[in-house]
Tab-separated table of C-alpha atoms in Angstrom:
chain	number	residue	atom	x	y	z
A	981	MET	CA	96.317	123.844	244.851
A	982	PHE	CA	95.763	120.359	243.534
A	983	ALA	CA	96.159	119.919	239.802
A	984	ASN	CA	92.692	119.138	238.417
A	985	LYS	CA	93.694	115.582	237.554
A	986	ASP	CA	95.011	114.977	241.082
A	987	LEU	CA	91.887	116.456	242.625
A	988	ILE	CA	89.598	114.246	240.512
A	989	GLU	CA	91.705	111.200	241.372
A	990	THR	CA	91.424	112.029	245.074
A	991	LEU	CA	87.666	112.511	244.768
A	992	SER	CA	87.240	109.244	242.856
A	993	HIS	CA	88.944	107.337	245.688
A	994	SER	CA	86.968	109.063	248.439
A	995	LYS	CA	84.432	107.052	250.432
A	996	ILE	CA	81.569	109.330	249.455
A	997	TYR	CA	82.208	108.795	245.759
A	998	GLN	CA	82.810	105.061	246.097
A	999	ASP	CA	79.565	104.642	248.044
A	1000	TYR	CA	77.628	106.672	245.492
A	1001	GLU	CA	79.097	104.798	242.539
A	1002	HIS	CA	78.138	101.426	244.028
A	1003	ALA	CA	74.613	102.613	244.826
A	1004	PHE	CA	74.150	104.199	241.397
A	1005	THR	CA	75.350	101.192	239.390
A	1006	ASP	CA	73.326	98.759	241.500
A	1007	ALA	CA	70.154	100.858	241.289
A	1008	THR	CA	70.285	101.808	237.598
A	1009	GLY	CA	72.353	99.057	235.980
A	1010	LEU	CA	74.302	101.802	234.195
A	1011	PRO	CA	77.992	102.661	234.400
A	1012	VAL	CA	79.167	105.882	236.040
A	1013	THR	CA	82.651	107.384	235.939
A	1014	LEU	CA	84.286	110.479	237.399
A	1015	ARG	CA	86.999	111.667	235.024
A	1016	PRO	CA	89.212	114.750	234.638
A	1017	VAL	CA	88.519	117.300	231.900
A	1018	GLU	CA	91.528	116.241	229.856
A	1019	SER	CA	91.388	112.483	229.445
A	1020	TRP	CA	92.344	110.427	226.382
A	1021	GLN	CA	90.654	107.249	227.476
A	1022	LEU	CA	87.209	105.726	227.290
A	1023	PRO	CA	85.601	106.577	230.642
A	1024	HIS	CA	83.680	103.338	231.240
A	1025	ARG	CA	86.338	100.931	229.967
A	1026	THR	CA	86.437	97.754	232.138
A	1027	ARG	CA	84.152	99.368	234.726
A	1028	LYS	CA	81.065	97.810	236.270
A	1029	ASN	CA	78.081	97.750	233.868
A	1030	GLU	CA	80.191	98.628	230.833
A	1031	ASN	CA	78.137	98.052	227.683
A	1032	ALA	CA	79.236	94.829	225.944
A	1033	PHE	CA	78.957	96.382	222.472
A	1034	CYS	CA	81.085	99.364	223.531
A	1035	ALA	CA	83.673	96.959	224.962
A	1036	ILE	CA	83.972	95.317	221.533
A	1037	MET	CA	84.306	98.743	219.870
A	1038	ALA	CA	87.234	99.580	222.155
A	1039	LYS	CA	89.268	96.693	220.714
A	1040	ARG	CA	89.596	98.183	217.212
A	1041	ASN	CA	91.510	101.349	216.358
A	1042	GLY	CA	88.896	102.821	214.041
A	1043	SER	CA	85.900	102.329	216.281
A	1044	CYS	CA	87.924	103.222	219.392
A	1045	ALA	CA	88.957	106.506	217.753
A	1046	ALA	CA	85.296	107.249	216.971
A	1047	CYS	CA	84.390	106.641	220.618
A	1048	LEU	CA	87.198	108.951	221.733
A	1049	ARG	CA	85.870	111.665	219.412
A	1050	THR	CA	82.490	111.318	221.106
A	1051	GLN	CA	84.173	111.856	224.482
A	1052	GLU	CA	85.943	114.938	223.143
A	1053	GLN	CA	82.620	116.287	221.909
A	1054	LEU	CA	81.145	115.758	225.362
A	1055	SER	CA	84.067	117.536	227.026
A	1056	GLN	CA	83.591	120.572	224.802
A	1057	SER	CA	79.799	120.769	225.063
A	1058	ALA	CA	79.305	120.039	228.780
A	1059	GLN	CA	81.181	123.038	230.177
A	1060	GLU	CA	78.067	124.777	231.515
A	1061	GLU	CA	75.543	122.006	232.151
A	1062	ALA	CA	74.803	118.343	231.511
A	1063	GLN	CA	74.962	117.362	227.851
A	1064	THR	CA	74.042	114.184	225.998
A	1065	VAL	CA	75.479	113.170	222.638
A	1066	THR	CA	74.719	110.273	220.327
A	1067	CYS	CA	77.573	108.222	218.889
A	1068	PHE	CA	77.789	106.594	215.453
A	1069	SER	CA	75.979	103.485	216.722
A	1070	GLY	CA	72.982	105.449	217.989
A	1071	MET	CA	73.811	105.134	221.697
A	1072	SER	CA	73.639	108.042	224.127
A	1073	ASP	CA	76.371	109.211	226.486
A	1074	THR	CA	76.004	112.003	229.025
A	1075	ALA	CA	78.513	114.201	230.859
A	1076	ILE	CA	77.741	116.395	233.881
A	1077	PRO	CA	80.357	119.036	234.799
A	1078	VAL	CA	81.942	118.905	238.258
A	1079	ARG	CA	83.250	122.254	239.475
A	1080	SER	CA	85.674	123.606	242.016
A	1081	GLY	CA	84.593	127.207	242.410
A	1082	ASP	CA	83.925	128.508	238.903
A	1083	GLN	CA	86.292	126.058	237.205
A	1084	VAL	CA	85.200	122.788	235.622
A	1085	ILE	CA	87.610	120.157	236.959
A	1086	GLY	CA	85.987	117.013	235.593
A	1087	PHE	CA	82.839	115.212	234.529
A	1088	LEU	CA	80.485	112.607	235.896
A	1089	GLN	CA	79.577	110.369	232.983
A	1090	THR	CA	77.001	107.716	232.315
A	1091	GLY	CA	75.267	106.321	229.258
A	1092	GLN	CA	76.036	103.633	226.688
A	1093	ILE	CA	72.274	103.245	226.301
A	1094	PHE	CA	69.588	103.563	223.642
A	1095	GLN	CA	66.772	106.000	224.310
A	1096	LYS	CA	64.636	104.147	221.765
A	1097	LYS	CA	64.572	100.465	220.853
A	1098	PRO	CA	67.154	99.870	218.085
A	1099	THR	CA	66.006	98.659	214.680
A	1100	ILE	CA	67.510	96.214	212.216
A	1101	GLY	CA	68.125	99.087	209.820
A	1102	GLN	CA	69.998	100.991	212.508
A	1103	PHE	CA	72.210	97.988	213.205
A	1104	ASN	CA	72.866	97.463	209.482
A	1105	ARG	CA	74.017	101.086	209.103
A	1106	THR	CA	76.277	100.684	212.117
A	1107	ALA	CA	77.642	97.394	210.769
A	1108	LYS	CA	78.419	99.037	207.424
A	1109	GLN	CA	80.504	101.685	209.175
A	1110	LEU	CA	82.258	99.059	211.284
A	1111	GLU	CA	83.272	97.149	208.173
A	1112	LYS	CA	85.093	100.280	206.971
A	1113	TRP	CA	87.053	100.209	210.227
A	1114	GLY	CA	87.986	96.563	209.827
A	1115	VAL	CA	85.504	95.180	212.363
A	1116	ASP	CA	83.831	91.910	211.390
A	1117	SER	CA	80.169	92.880	211.728
A	1118	THR	CA	79.017	89.311	211.120
A	1119	GLN	CA	80.375	88.011	214.433
A	1120	PRO	CA	77.381	86.791	216.469
A	1121	ASP	CA	78.451	88.409	219.742
A	1122	LEU	CA	78.508	91.851	218.090
A	1123	ARG	CA	74.890	91.680	216.994
A	1124	GLN	CA	73.858	90.122	220.288
A	1125	ALA	CA	75.614	92.828	222.298
A	1126	TYR	CA	74.060	95.583	220.182
A	1127	PHE	CA	70.488	94.446	220.702
A	1128	ALA	CA	71.139	93.579	224.368
A	1129	THR	CA	71.978	97.232	225.072
A	1130	ARG	CA	69.789	98.851	227.720
A	1131	VAL	CA	66.892	100.941	226.420
A	1132	VAL	CA	66.092	103.805	228.802
A	1133	GLY	CA	63.197	106.113	227.990
A	1134	ALA	CA	63.660	109.876	227.928
A	1135	LYS	CA	61.801	110.504	231.217
A	1136	GLN	CA	63.696	107.830	233.149
A	1137	TYR	CA	67.034	108.837	231.650
A	1138	GLY	CA	66.322	112.463	232.523
A	1139	ALA	CA	65.823	111.415	236.145
A	1140	VAL	CA	69.141	109.527	236.093
A	1141	VAL	CA	70.934	112.610	234.758
A	1142	ALA	CA	69.239	114.780	237.391
A	1143	LEU	CA	70.550	112.487	240.151
A	1144	LEU	CA	74.077	112.808	238.787
A	1145	GLY	CA	73.659	116.581	238.639
A	1146	ILE	CA	72.805	116.681	242.347
A	1147	PHE	CA	75.795	114.506	243.139
A	1148	ALA	CA	78.058	116.725	241.015
A	1149	GLN	CA	77.070	119.671	243.233
A	1150	HIS	CA	77.930	117.624	246.306
A	1151	LEU	CA	81.319	116.705	244.847
A	1152	ALA	CA	82.002	120.401	244.256
A	1153	THR	CA	81.613	120.980	248.002
A	1154	VAL	CA	83.851	118.022	248.814
A	1155	SER	CA	86.502	119.277	246.369
A	1156	ASN	CA	86.619	122.641	248.123
A	1157	GLN	CA	87.122	120.872	251.456
A	1158	LEU	CA	89.991	118.856	249.990
A	1159	LEU	CA	91.614	122.000	248.630
A	1160	VAL	CA	91.502	123.652	252.053
A	1161	GLN	CA	92.957	120.549	253.723
A	1162	GLN	CA	95.735	120.265	251.144
A	1163	GLN	CA	96.627	123.940	251.357
A	1164	ASN	CA	97.045	123.535	255.116
A	1165	THR	CA	99.471	120.622	254.804
A	1166	GLU	CA	101.718	121.444	251.822
A	1167	PRO	CA	103.987	124.506	251.690
A	1168	PRO	CA	102.615	127.065	249.179
A	1169	MET	CA	105.993	127.108	247.430
A	1170	ILE	CA	105.746	123.368	246.670
A	1171	THR	CA	102.149	123.708	245.496
A	1172	SER	CA	103.167	126.533	243.163
A	1173	ALA	CA	106.114	124.523	241.874
A	1174	LYS	CA	103.929	121.495	241.115
A	1175	ASN	CA	101.451	123.688	239.267
A	1176	TYR	CA	104.274	125.294	237.284
A	1177	ILE	CA	105.736	121.897	236.369
A	1178	SER	CA	102.314	120.600	235.329
A	1179	SER	CA	101.736	123.642	233.115
A	1180	HIS	CA	105.208	123.517	231.522
A	1181	GLN	CA	105.927	119.780	231.423
A	1182	GLY	CA	106.279	119.895	227.646
A	1183	ASP	CA	109.082	122.469	227.923
A	1184	ALA	CA	112.754	121.929	228.716
A	1185	LEU	CA	112.369	122.465	232.470
A	1186	SER	CA	115.334	123.110	234.733
A	1187	LEU	CA	115.633	123.211	238.504
A	1188	GLY	CA	116.774	126.838	238.403
A	1189	GLN	CA	113.866	127.833	236.163
A	1190	VAL	CA	111.255	126.407	238.530
A	1191	ALA	CA	113.019	127.825	241.610
A	1192	LYS	CA	112.943	131.264	239.975
A	1193	ALA	CA	109.248	130.839	239.141
A	1194	VAL	CA	108.443	130.312	242.833
A	1195	ASN	CA	110.796	133.107	243.972
A	1196	THR	CA	113.370	131.120	245.919
A	1197	SER	CA	116.995	130.055	245.599
A	1198	THR	CA	117.878	126.911	243.706
A	1199	PHE	CA	119.550	125.346	246.742
A	1200	TYR	CA	116.637	125.987	249.102
A	1201	PHE	CA	114.055	124.893	246.551
A	1202	CYS	CA	115.928	121.654	245.838
A	1203	LYS	CA	116.077	120.835	249.554
A	1204	MET	CA	112.408	121.659	250.261
A	1205	PHE	CA	111.098	119.935	247.132
A	1206	LYS	CA	112.822	116.660	248.014
A	1207	LYS	CA	111.527	116.894	251.585
A	1208	ALA	CA	107.922	117.538	250.486
A	1209	THR	CA	107.662	115.053	247.594
A	1210	GLY	CA	110.188	112.362	248.486
A	1211	LEU	CA	111.688	112.726	244.994
A	1212	ASN	CA	114.414	114.851	243.552
A	1213	PHE	CA	113.380	117.402	240.938
A	1214	THR	CA	114.443	115.397	237.887
A	1215	HIS	CA	112.683	112.225	238.996
A	1216	TYR	CA	109.494	114.121	239.809
A	1217	VAL	CA	109.379	115.815	236.401
A	1218	SER	CA	110.042	112.488	234.685
A	1219	ARG	CA	107.154	110.857	236.537
A	1220	VAL	CA	104.788	113.702	235.649
A	1221	ARG	CA	105.750	113.347	231.991
A	1222	ILE	CA	105.423	109.551	232.002
A	1223	GLU	CA	101.951	109.736	233.571
A	1224	LYS	CA	100.922	112.111	230.801
A	1225	ALA	CA	102.478	109.768	228.234
A	1226	LYS	CA	100.576	106.766	229.623
A	1227	ASN	CA	97.358	108.687	229.128
A	1228	LEU	CA	98.273	109.652	225.562
A	1229	LEU	CA	99.227	106.062	224.712
A	1230	LEU	CA	95.549	105.167	225.086
A	1231	ASN	CA	94.942	107.121	221.885
A	1232	PRO	CA	95.755	104.690	219.031
A	1233	ASN	CA	96.077	107.559	216.543
A	1234	LEU	CA	99.181	109.014	218.190
A	1235	ARG	CA	102.644	107.655	217.363
A	1236	VAL	CA	105.019	106.937	220.240
A	1237	SER	CA	107.459	109.521	218.887
A	1238	GLU	CA	104.728	112.182	218.836
A	1239	ILE	CA	103.860	111.386	222.429
A	1240	ALA	CA	107.507	111.553	223.524
A	1241	PHE	CA	107.948	115.090	222.224
A	1242	GLU	CA	104.475	116.172	223.365
A	1243	VAL	CA	105.265	115.395	227.013
A	1244	GLY	CA	108.662	117.101	226.966
A	1245	PHE	CA	111.331	114.545	225.985
A	1246	GLN	CA	113.872	115.726	223.454
A	1247	SER	CA	114.687	112.265	222.111
A	1248	LEU	CA	112.726	109.079	221.579
A	1249	THR	CA	115.592	106.988	222.999
A	1250	HIS	CA	115.592	108.930	226.263
A	1251	PHE	CA	111.794	108.678	226.478
A	1252	ASN	CA	111.873	104.903	225.975
A	1253	ARG	CA	114.561	104.478	228.627
A	1254	VAL	CA	112.825	106.626	231.252
A	1255	PHE	CA	109.432	105.055	230.512
A	1256	LYS	CA	110.837	101.565	231.061
A	1257	ASN	CA	112.699	102.587	234.221
A	1258	ILE	CA	109.489	103.925	235.767
A	1259	THR	CA	106.900	101.425	234.492
A	1260	GLY	CA	109.025	98.324	233.906
A	1261	GLU	CA	108.100	98.098	230.231
A	1262	SER	CA	108.550	100.017	227.002
A	1263	PRO	CA	105.861	102.397	225.662
A	1264	THR	CA	105.093	99.914	222.877
A	1265	GLU	CA	104.722	97.052	225.360
A	1266	TYR	CA	102.507	99.208	227.567
A	1267	ARG	CA	100.255	100.086	224.622
A	1268	GLY	CA	100.140	96.428	223.597
A	1269	GLU	CA	98.977	95.389	227.051
A	1270	ILE	CA	96.204	97.968	226.903
A	1271	ALA	CA	95.036	96.561	223.566
A	1272	VAL	CA	95.034	92.999	224.935
A	1273	ALA	CA	93.157	94.072	228.068
A	1274	ALA	CA	90.611	95.804	225.864
């Protein structure tokens, strides 16, 4: 089977999703994003129709962390059906679960809107909180962006969410088709090995351990894994860990050393070296580029 993250990535690059995203954003003026269940990044960041106020919030650690907490709240509450939450600024965000069988594999998200016209008092309360996070609330573009935010009434927004719910059901069908196609092209042993590696990437994995987990000899597994993936075992595991690390680096509250050990590296020096070999830059440089882009 696909790992959930890989399946969502495949879906997000499919023609059906791309066509729907373009139609949705053009018709509603709102952003839409398909994201995996576990994602430490702001779903609409740099995407078409991203809210200008939210883009400013993403540039500061305190406000960015608050936005990430909102996303975590959505992930936890939208396991059964569409859920809408309101962030500290009074804006609404909505997540609709996308399933493969009975399992939630990701969310369709939209929002960054007001459901009622914002007031001066509401902005002043938001500005007061932003000051605590080190954001200059007197900057003209902040106020302008806040009051330029789309206001979508409850009835219209409910219709938008209903459309995404219908599309989420369609994506569930497409995901099942992808799973069948993938199962027909990749040896079950390799699929099982990838799933095992994904589930145990934080552990001290060895070639023999994974070969044993998929009930084959170390020699045969090594040969078949390289043939199927194009990478030797060590390089594949390193890339899985670095991809996880890149995701975690989007969270400004996590130290690089914490991330290194979380993804399975036993030393910060080794993590830094492998990260640079794969990405061409250090973890700190990578995080810095994200901050600049934000």
